[in-house]
Coordinates of C-alpha atoms in Angstrom, one line a residue:
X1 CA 9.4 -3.1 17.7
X2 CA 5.8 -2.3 16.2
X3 CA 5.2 -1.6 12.6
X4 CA 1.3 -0.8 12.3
X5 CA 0.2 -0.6 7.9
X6 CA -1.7 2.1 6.1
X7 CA -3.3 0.6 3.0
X8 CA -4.9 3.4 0.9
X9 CA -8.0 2.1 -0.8
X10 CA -9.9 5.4 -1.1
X11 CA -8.8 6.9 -4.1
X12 CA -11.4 9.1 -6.5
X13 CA -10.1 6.7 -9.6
X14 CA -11.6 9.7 -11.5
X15 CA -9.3 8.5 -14.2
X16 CA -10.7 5.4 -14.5
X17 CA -14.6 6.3 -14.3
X18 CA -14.9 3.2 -11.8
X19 CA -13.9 2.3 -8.3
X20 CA -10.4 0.8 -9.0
X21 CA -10.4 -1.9 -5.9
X22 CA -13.3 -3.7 -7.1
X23 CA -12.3 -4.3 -10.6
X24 CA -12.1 -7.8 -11.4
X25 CA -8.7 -9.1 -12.2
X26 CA -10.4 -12.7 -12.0
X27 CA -13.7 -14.3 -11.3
X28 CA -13.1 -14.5 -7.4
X29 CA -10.2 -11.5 -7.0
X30 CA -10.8 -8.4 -6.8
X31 CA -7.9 -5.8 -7.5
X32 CA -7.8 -4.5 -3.9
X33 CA -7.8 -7.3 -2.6
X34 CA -4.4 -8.5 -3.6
X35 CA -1.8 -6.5 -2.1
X36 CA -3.7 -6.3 0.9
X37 CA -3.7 -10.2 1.2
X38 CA 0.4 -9.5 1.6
X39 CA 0.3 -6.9 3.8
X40 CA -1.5 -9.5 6.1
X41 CA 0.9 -11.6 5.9
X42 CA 4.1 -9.1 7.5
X43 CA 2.2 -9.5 10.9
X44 CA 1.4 -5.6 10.4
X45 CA 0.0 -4.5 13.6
X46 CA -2.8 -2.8 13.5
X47 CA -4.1 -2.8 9.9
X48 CA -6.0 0.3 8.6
X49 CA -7.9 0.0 5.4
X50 CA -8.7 3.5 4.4
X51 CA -11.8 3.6 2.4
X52 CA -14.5 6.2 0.9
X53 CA -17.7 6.3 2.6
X54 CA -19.7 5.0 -0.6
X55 CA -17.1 1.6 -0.6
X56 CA -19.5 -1.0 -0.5
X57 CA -16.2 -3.2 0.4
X58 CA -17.8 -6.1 -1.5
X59 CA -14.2 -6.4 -2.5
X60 CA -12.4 -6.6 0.5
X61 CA -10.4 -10.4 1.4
X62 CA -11.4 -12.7 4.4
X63 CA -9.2 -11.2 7.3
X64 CA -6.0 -13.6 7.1
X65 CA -3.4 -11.6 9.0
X66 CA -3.0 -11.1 13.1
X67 CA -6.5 -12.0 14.3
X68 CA -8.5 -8.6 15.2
X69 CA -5.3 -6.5 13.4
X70 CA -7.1 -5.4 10.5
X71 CA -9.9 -2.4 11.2
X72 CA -11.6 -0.5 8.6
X73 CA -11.3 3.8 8.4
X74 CA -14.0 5.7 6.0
X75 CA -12.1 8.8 5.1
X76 CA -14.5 11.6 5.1
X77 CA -11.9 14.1 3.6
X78 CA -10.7 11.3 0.9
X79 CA -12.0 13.5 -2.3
X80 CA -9.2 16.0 -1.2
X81 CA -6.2 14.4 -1.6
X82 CA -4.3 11.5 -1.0
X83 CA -2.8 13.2 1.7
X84 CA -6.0 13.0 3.5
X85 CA -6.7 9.7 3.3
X86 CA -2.9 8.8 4.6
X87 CA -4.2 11.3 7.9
X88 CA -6.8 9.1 8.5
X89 CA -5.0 6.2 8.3
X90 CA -1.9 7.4 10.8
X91 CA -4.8 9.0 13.3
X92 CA -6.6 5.1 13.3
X93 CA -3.7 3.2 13.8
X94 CA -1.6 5.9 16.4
X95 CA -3.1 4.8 19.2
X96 CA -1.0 1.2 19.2
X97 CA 1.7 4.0 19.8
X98 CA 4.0 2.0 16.6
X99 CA 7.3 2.6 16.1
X100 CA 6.6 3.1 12.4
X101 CA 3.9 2.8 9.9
X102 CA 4.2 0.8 6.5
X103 CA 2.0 2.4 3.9
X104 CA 1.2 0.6 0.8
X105 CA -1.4 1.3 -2.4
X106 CA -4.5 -0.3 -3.1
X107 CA -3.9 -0.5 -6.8
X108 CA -0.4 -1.7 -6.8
X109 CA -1.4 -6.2 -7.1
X110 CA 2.2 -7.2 -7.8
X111 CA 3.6 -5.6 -4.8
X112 CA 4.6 -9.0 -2.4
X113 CA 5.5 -9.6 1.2
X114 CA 8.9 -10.2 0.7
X115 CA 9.4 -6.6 -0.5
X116 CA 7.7 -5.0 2.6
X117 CA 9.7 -7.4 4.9
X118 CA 12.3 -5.9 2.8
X119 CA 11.4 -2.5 3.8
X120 CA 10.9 -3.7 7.8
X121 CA 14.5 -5.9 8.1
X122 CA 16.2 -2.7 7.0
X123 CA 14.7 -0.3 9.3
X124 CA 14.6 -3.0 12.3
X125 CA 18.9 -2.9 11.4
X126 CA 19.0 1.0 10.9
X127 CA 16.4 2.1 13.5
X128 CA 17.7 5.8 13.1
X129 CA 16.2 6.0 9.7
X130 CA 13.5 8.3 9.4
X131 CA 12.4 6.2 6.0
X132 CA 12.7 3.1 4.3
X133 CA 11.0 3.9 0.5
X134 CA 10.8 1.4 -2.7
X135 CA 12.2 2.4 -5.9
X136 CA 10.9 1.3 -9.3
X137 CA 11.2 2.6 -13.0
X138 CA 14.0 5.2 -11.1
X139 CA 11.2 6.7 -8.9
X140 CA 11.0 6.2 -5.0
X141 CA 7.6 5.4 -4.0
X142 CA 5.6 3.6 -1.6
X143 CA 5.3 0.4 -0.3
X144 CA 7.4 2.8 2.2
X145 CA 7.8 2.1 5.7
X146 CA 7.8 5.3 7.8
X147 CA 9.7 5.7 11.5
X148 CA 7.8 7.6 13.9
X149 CA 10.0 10.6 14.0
X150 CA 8.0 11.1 10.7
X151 CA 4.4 10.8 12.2
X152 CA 4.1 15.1 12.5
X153 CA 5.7 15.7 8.9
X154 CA 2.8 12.8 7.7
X155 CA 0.2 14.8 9.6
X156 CA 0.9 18.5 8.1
X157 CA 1.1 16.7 4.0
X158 CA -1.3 18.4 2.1
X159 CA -3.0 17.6 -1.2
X160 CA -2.7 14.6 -3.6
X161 CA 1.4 14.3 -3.5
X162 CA 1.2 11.9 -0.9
X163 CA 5.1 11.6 0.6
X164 CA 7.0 12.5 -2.2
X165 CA 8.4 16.0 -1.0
X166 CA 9.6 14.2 2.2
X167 CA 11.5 11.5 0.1
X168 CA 12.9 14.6 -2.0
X169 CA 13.7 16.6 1.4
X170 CA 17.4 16.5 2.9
X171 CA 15.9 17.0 5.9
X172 CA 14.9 13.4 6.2
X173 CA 17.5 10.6 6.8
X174 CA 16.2 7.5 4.2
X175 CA 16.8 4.2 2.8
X176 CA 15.3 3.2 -0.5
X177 CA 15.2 -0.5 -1.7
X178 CA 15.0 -1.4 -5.7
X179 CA 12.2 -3.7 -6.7
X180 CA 13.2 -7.0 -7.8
X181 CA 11.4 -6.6 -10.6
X182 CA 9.7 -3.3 -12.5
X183 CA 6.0 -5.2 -12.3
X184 CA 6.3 -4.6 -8.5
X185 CA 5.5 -1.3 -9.4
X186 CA 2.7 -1.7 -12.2
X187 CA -0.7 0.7 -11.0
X188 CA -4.0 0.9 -12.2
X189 CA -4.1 4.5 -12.5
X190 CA -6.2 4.4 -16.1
X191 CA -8.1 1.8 -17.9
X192 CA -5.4 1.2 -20.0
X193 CA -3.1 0.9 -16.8
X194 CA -5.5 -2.1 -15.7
X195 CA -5.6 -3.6 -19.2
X196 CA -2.0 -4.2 -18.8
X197 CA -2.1 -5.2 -15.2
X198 CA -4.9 -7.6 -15.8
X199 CA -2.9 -9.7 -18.9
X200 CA -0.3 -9.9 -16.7
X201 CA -2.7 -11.0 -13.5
X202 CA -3.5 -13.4 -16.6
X203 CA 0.2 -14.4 -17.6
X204 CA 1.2 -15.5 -14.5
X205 CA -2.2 -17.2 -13.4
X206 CA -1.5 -19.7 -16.8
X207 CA 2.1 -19.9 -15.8
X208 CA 1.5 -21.4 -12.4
X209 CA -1.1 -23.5 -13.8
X210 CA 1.4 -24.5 -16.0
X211 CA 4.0 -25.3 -13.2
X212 CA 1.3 -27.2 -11.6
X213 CA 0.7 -29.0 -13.7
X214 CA 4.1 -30.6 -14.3

């Protein structure tokens, strides 16, 4: 079985004024960078990295997962919606012909590869599904690992909703695994979003220092 990865790194952050990915949450990582380090490490096969066209990708990690897996996709269309840039990344990575399609956010850094191996194990045991979605804070959401009987419903999504009416839809047989923990799900969506992500990024940089140390 083949599971290619989306990760969607070509968001307008027009909330936050700045390009989200390359905000610092220390002196040698970049925000972007850190979820896509895990993806790399699920043997996701291919990799797209959806960008804009003005990403200067000064933030992007040394390649670290399946040698050659990862490619890079400028979305032309990205300002439109996040719908958009998920059509660019299904386009660059169906020609691998995968059996499904994890798809994972650029500004989620606490997202790990044990929760998208989560999301793989379950669909590799229920191979029917159509979906297998996270759930934090009560709301499904992506990481979410999407079967190939979903490719044409992906392709006609429109706007800045991203998958959320297909989760909501009966039409759609799904799974949804809860986060072991709610900062899974934590998003730099606004500048105070990253404040609190970045003392976090912080709290548990000092606490493995700390275990480290012992």
């Amino acid at each position: 079985m083949r599971v290619a990865g989306i990760y969607l790194a070509a968001g307008q952050s027009s909330r936050m004024g700045t390009s989200k990915v390359s905000l610092r949450l220390s002196q040698d990582v970049a925000l972007g960078s850190v979820a896509l380090s895990e993806l790399e490490r699920c043997g996701l096969e291919p990799l797209a990295v959806v960008v804009r066209a003005d990403d200067k990708l000064e933030w992007l990690p040394p390649e670290s997962g399946v040698p050659g897996s990862r490619r890079t996709e400028t979305c032309l269309t990205a300002h439109l919606g996040l719908s958009f840039s998920l059509r660019c990344g299904l386009n660059a990575v169906l020609p691998a012909e995968p059996d499904a399609v994890v798809v994972a956010l650029a500004d989620q850094p606490f997202i790990t590869a044990g929760l998208i191996g989560r999301l793989i194990e379950t669909f590799r045991s229920s191979p029917t599904l159509d979906y297998v979605a996270s759930k934090g804070n009560g709301t499904v959401m992506p990481p979410a690992l999407f079967s190939k009987s979903l490719f044409p419903a992906l392709q006609q999504l429109d706007g800045d909703r991203g998958a959320a009416g297909i989760f909501r839809s009966p039409d759609y047989k799904g799974a949804v695994i809860e986060g072991e923990s709610p900062l899974f799900f934590m998003d730099a969506d606004t500048e105070g979003d990253f404040r609190e992500v970045h003392r976090e990024w912080m709290l548990r940089s000092d606490r493995k220092r700390d275990s480290a140390d012992i």
